[in-house]
XYZ file of C-alpha atoms in Angstrom:
322
model
C 22.306 33.793 -3.374
C 22.457 30.191 -1.982
C 19.564 29.012 0.236
C 19.316 26.245 2.646
C 17.175 23.020 1.841
C 14.738 23.674 4.531
C 14.160 27.061 2.947
C 13.763 25.719 -0.379
C 11.170 23.209 0.964
C 9.200 26.340 2.369
C 9.334 27.962 -1.040
C 8.339 24.721 -2.954
C 5.708 23.537 -0.453
C 4.470 26.781 0.868
C 5.416 25.720 4.409
C 7.880 27.728 6.361
C 10.357 26.271 8.739
C 9.987 28.656 11.540
C 13.418 27.852 12.795
C 15.069 29.060 9.813
C 12.856 31.142 7.567
C 12.208 34.819 8.384
C 8.420 34.529 8.063
C 5.706 32.403 6.716
C 4.743 35.308 4.457
C 8.252 35.480 2.839
C 8.166 31.771 2.103
C 4.788 31.979 0.574
C 5.800 34.892 -1.581
C 8.915 33.288 -2.820
C 6.889 30.141 -3.831
C 4.116 32.209 -5.775
C 6.775 34.170 -7.627
C 8.241 31.035 -9.124
C 11.669 32.551 -9.802
C 13.095 31.637 -13.208
C 16.446 30.581 -11.565
C 17.319 29.670 -8.028
C 20.655 28.682 -6.409
C 20.662 25.856 -3.866
C 23.138 24.581 -1.440
C 22.524 20.790 -1.609
C 23.397 18.926 1.501
C 25.714 21.596 2.460
C 28.322 20.609 -0.041
C 27.731 22.199 -3.468
C 25.700 25.168 -4.715
C 23.739 24.345 -7.757
C 21.733 26.518 -10.127
C 18.161 25.405 -10.986
C 16.152 26.723 -13.788
C 12.350 26.677 -13.857
C 10.935 24.599 -16.670
C 7.290 23.941 -17.663
C 6.536 20.653 -19.220
C 3.409 20.595 -21.496
C 0.707 18.393 -19.972
C 0.867 16.131 -23.102
C 4.638 15.415 -22.480
C 4.729 14.988 -18.672
C 4.435 11.243 -18.906
C 7.027 10.725 -21.545
C 9.541 13.510 -20.852
C 9.822 13.053 -17.041
C 10.556 10.012 -14.939
C 11.006 9.542 -11.217
C 14.265 8.897 -9.472
C 14.679 5.217 -9.025
C 15.690 5.579 -5.289
C 12.631 7.713 -4.427
C 11.077 5.970 -1.364
C 7.579 6.645 -2.656
C 5.942 3.765 -4.318
C 4.788 5.149 -7.656
C 2.058 2.464 -8.302
C 0.242 3.704 -5.182
C -0.537 7.102 -6.730
C -4.073 7.114 -8.045
C -6.767 9.789 -8.010
C -7.875 8.944 -4.379
C -4.384 8.708 -2.965
C -3.739 12.142 -4.587
C -7.095 13.703 -3.835
C -5.356 16.208 -1.257
C -3.742 18.000 -4.160
C -5.679 17.105 -7.344
C -8.722 19.366 -6.519
C -6.520 22.389 -6.287
C -4.385 21.438 -9.091
C -7.354 20.821 -11.500
C -8.718 24.325 -10.544
C -5.670 26.437 -10.461
C -2.758 24.418 -11.810
C 0.327 23.545 -9.926
C 1.157 25.922 -7.199
C 4.789 24.795 -6.106
C 7.291 23.649 -8.613
C 8.978 20.151 -8.156
C 12.857 19.606 -8.274
C 14.697 17.571 -10.649
C 17.877 16.917 -12.791
C 18.457 16.779 -16.375
C 19.064 13.405 -18.227
C 20.232 12.852 -21.721
C 17.820 13.609 -24.526
C 16.305 16.607 -22.948
C 14.753 14.148 -20.519
C 13.952 15.239 -16.766
C 14.203 13.026 -13.596
C 11.991 14.014 -10.850
C 13.746 14.095 -7.346
C 11.226 15.898 -5.336
C 7.601 16.046 -6.583
C 6.531 12.600 -7.882
C 3.001 13.221 -6.452
C 2.692 16.455 -8.153
C 4.004 14.930 -11.377
C 1.337 12.290 -11.354
C -1.307 14.623 -10.403
C -0.431 16.761 -13.381
C -0.688 13.593 -15.625
C -4.131 12.656 -14.088
C -5.426 16.272 -14.376
C -3.824 16.889 -17.732
C -2.012 19.961 -16.363
C 1.479 21.449 -17.222
C 4.231 20.380 -14.955
C 6.547 23.047 -13.165
C 9.728 21.763 -12.021
C 13.143 23.274 -11.133
C 15.832 21.442 -12.993
C 19.591 21.355 -12.644
C 22.631 19.685 -14.304
C 25.347 17.937 -12.533
C 23.357 16.499 -9.789
C 25.162 13.244 -8.612
C 23.522 10.167 -7.185
C 24.228 11.197 -3.615
C 22.765 14.657 -3.962
C 19.765 13.354 -5.807
C 18.980 10.913 -2.918
C 19.450 13.766 -0.468
C 17.017 15.957 -2.395
C 14.606 13.026 -2.843
C 14.623 12.088 0.836
C 14.200 15.713 2.193
C 11.044 15.926 0.063
C 9.352 13.101 1.769
C 8.878 15.323 4.928
C 6.099 17.018 3.117
C 3.800 14.050 2.538
C 4.517 11.179 5.177
C 5.387 7.861 3.641
C 3.196 4.976 3.979
C 3.976 2.073 6.337
C 5.001 -0.030 3.182
C 7.329 2.573 1.962
C 8.920 3.190 5.518
C 9.242 -0.529 5.917
C 11.095 -0.809 2.605
C 13.684 1.758 3.831
C 13.858 0.005 7.262
C 14.364 -3.376 5.580
C 17.046 -1.994 3.406
C 18.898 -0.626 6.519
C 18.721 -4.070 8.111
C 19.982 -5.745 4.951
C 22.925 -3.319 4.487
C 23.795 -3.794 8.215
C 23.251 -0.241 9.080
C 21.465 -1.421 12.164
C 21.571 -4.647 14.086
C 17.931 -5.163 14.878
C 14.487 -3.714 15.151
C 15.248 -2.075 18.551
C 18.050 -0.208 16.944
C 15.954 0.675 14.057
C 13.399 2.285 16.337
C 16.181 4.553 17.762
C 17.601 5.584 14.554
C 14.208 6.207 13.051
C 12.928 7.940 16.163
C 9.742 5.911 16.364
C 8.357 3.076 18.600
C 9.329 -0.634 18.059
C 5.709 -1.276 17.431
C 5.817 0.964 14.511
C 8.975 -0.581 13.100
C 7.385 -4.006 13.494
C 4.311 -2.837 11.624
C 6.330 -1.133 8.868
C 8.376 -4.286 8.274
C 5.230 -6.455 8.061
C 3.849 -4.037 5.522
C 7.053 -4.239 3.452
C 6.895 -8.044 3.478
C 3.329 -7.843 1.838
C 3.123 -8.163 -2.172
C 2.433 -4.842 -4.041
C -0.476 -6.546 -5.766
C -2.295 -6.937 -2.373
C -1.538 -3.491 -1.435
C -2.627 -2.070 -4.686
C -6.084 -3.330 -3.970
C -6.593 -0.203 -1.600
C -7.381 3.287 -2.856
C -4.725 4.814 -0.546
C -1.975 2.805 0.833
C -0.889 5.655 3.046
C -4.326 5.459 4.812
C -3.495 1.912 6.053
C -2.782 1.852 9.761
C -0.747 -0.725 11.781
C -3.956 -2.788 12.834
C -4.856 -3.257 9.182
C -1.292 -4.086 8.185
C -0.902 -6.692 11.030
C -4.236 -8.274 9.981
C -3.321 -8.461 6.212
C 0.157 -9.850 7.104
C -1.512 -12.686 9.189
C -4.019 -13.504 6.465
C -1.513 -13.516 3.760
C 1.147 -15.538 5.455
C -1.415 -18.172 6.677
C -1.714 -19.205 2.921
C 0.338 -21.866 1.322
C 2.370 -21.082 -1.819
C -0.489 -22.361 -4.050
C -3.080 -20.317 -2.262
C -0.931 -17.257 -2.569
C -0.795 -17.750 -6.306
C -4.515 -18.104 -6.476
C -5.044 -14.895 -4.461
C -2.493 -12.964 -6.713
C -4.587 -14.177 -9.794
C -7.627 -12.478 -8.313
C -5.931 -9.043 -8.273
C -5.445 -9.178 -12.137
C -7.634 -6.534 -14.003
C -9.473 -3.735 -12.356
C -8.147 -2.818 -8.841
C -10.348 -4.177 -6.045
C -10.904 -0.645 -4.683
C -12.740 0.297 -7.900
C -15.172 -2.582 -7.617
C -16.610 -2.034 -4.154
C -19.878 -0.007 -3.520
C -18.519 2.650 -1.310
C -17.702 6.240 -1.224
C -14.899 7.878 0.731
C -11.355 6.476 1.209
C -12.077 5.271 4.659
C -15.171 3.259 3.765
C -13.732 1.889 0.615
C -10.570 0.780 2.569
C -12.954 -1.099 5.105
C -14.853 -2.795 2.274
C -11.591 -3.852 0.496
C -10.309 -5.467 3.687
C -13.487 -7.443 3.990
C -13.166 -8.578 0.483
C -9.647 -9.709 1.023
C -10.625 -11.575 4.191
C -13.333 -13.368 2.212
C -10.929 -14.256 -0.645
C -8.378 -15.674 1.803
C -11.012 -17.663 3.610
C -12.372 -19.148 0.435
C -8.830 -20.477 -0.689
C -8.514 -22.400 2.478
C -9.634 -26.017 2.377
C -12.789 -26.533 4.586
C -12.118 -28.507 7.439
C -14.016 -31.824 7.476
C -16.587 -32.008 10.246
C -16.107 -34.837 12.627
C -18.554 -37.713 11.923
C -20.935 -38.418 14.791
C -19.906 -41.521 16.908
C -21.750 -44.719 16.287
C -23.922 -46.073 18.995
C -24.303 -49.637 19.519
C -27.813 -51.265 19.948
C -26.516 -54.745 19.745
C -22.909 -55.019 19.939
C -21.430 -56.504 16.663
C -24.944 -56.653 14.989
C -26.650 -53.319 15.210
C -25.616 -49.563 15.524
C -26.685 -46.270 14.428
C -25.521 -42.541 13.988
C -27.701 -39.581 14.351
C -27.162 -35.977 12.997
C -29.975 -33.595 13.431
C -33.062 -35.145 12.138
C -31.274 -37.765 10.057
C -30.328 -41.228 11.237
C -28.190 -43.870 9.683
C -28.498 -47.567 10.690
C -25.890 -50.264 10.371
C -27.305 -53.945 10.593
C -25.243 -57.061 10.314
C -25.939 -60.788 10.294
C -29.592 -60.362 8.948
C -31.439 -63.280 7.354
C -33.976 -62.517 4.702
C -36.984 -62.730 6.968
C -35.577 -60.330 9.567
C -34.443 -57.867 6.856
C -37.873 -57.786 5.146
C -39.572 -57.341 8.528
C -37.387 -54.366 9.376
C -37.814 -52.708 6.157
C -41.498 -53.049 6.263
C -41.622 -51.588 9.694
C -39.417 -48.616 8.563
C -41.782 -48.266 5.552
C -44.933 -48.284 7.653
C -43.623 -45.588 10.051
C -42.277 -43.243 7.489
C -44.767 -43.646 4.632
């Protein structure tokens, strides 16, 4: 029996679409049953049979890969970014299977479920995934995009998709982007700013999905105020241990604030220090004697002195300061 994509999401994610599913209980039961085979009507064009496959924990990293057009940036997936599902997965294993397609050599490409895949790798748990043959690129993209409704994309990931739409000519400008994406122009602007930032900078954070528009705007201003040489110097600082692992703080929000402070300090340190203006010289005798004072220091400039006057002035200074 073919089911609609929204109903499949309910089964896989344990969330019922109340407009389509009969009840939340039915959706939860279907997910917990983990049927060995399901039939899915993909994008309303073709009915495809998916079989449930269990990939051993030791084989997940090598046997599976993530669809190249998946909007989710895989390098952002770490233990803190995945903490919403890691705890349950470690205790009870994977609750809802992912969706993928077969590749050559018995390999599997994950279309929906890259967060679950990485969580299984980190937790060293078996990976459950519904896999089908004959999924073309169009249907693969459809399944991948539908899945992103479960966990919202970060501003960076949304910005990458928006920038691609602009580059392809799908929309004319940010105003039209806002209408198509059903969001504010301010959000579009923030997302595009995020997409313009280098991955190395964003990977300094524990969870890029937690970065709001104000932080993104601040980072964009900081980064693009640097010269090319200064940007290269900043990039070099990101080599090695991620910044978020080096700060002394706990909790994603606190770590995020600390990382932002570190990045601000780094950017500030890379900028040349502006030379402080020298205090103006004050004439005592025009053309012959002037001085400059800064705090408790004073410098005197004397000209056209004979030996007798020079000796007398130096002796006076010595007598006053000795």
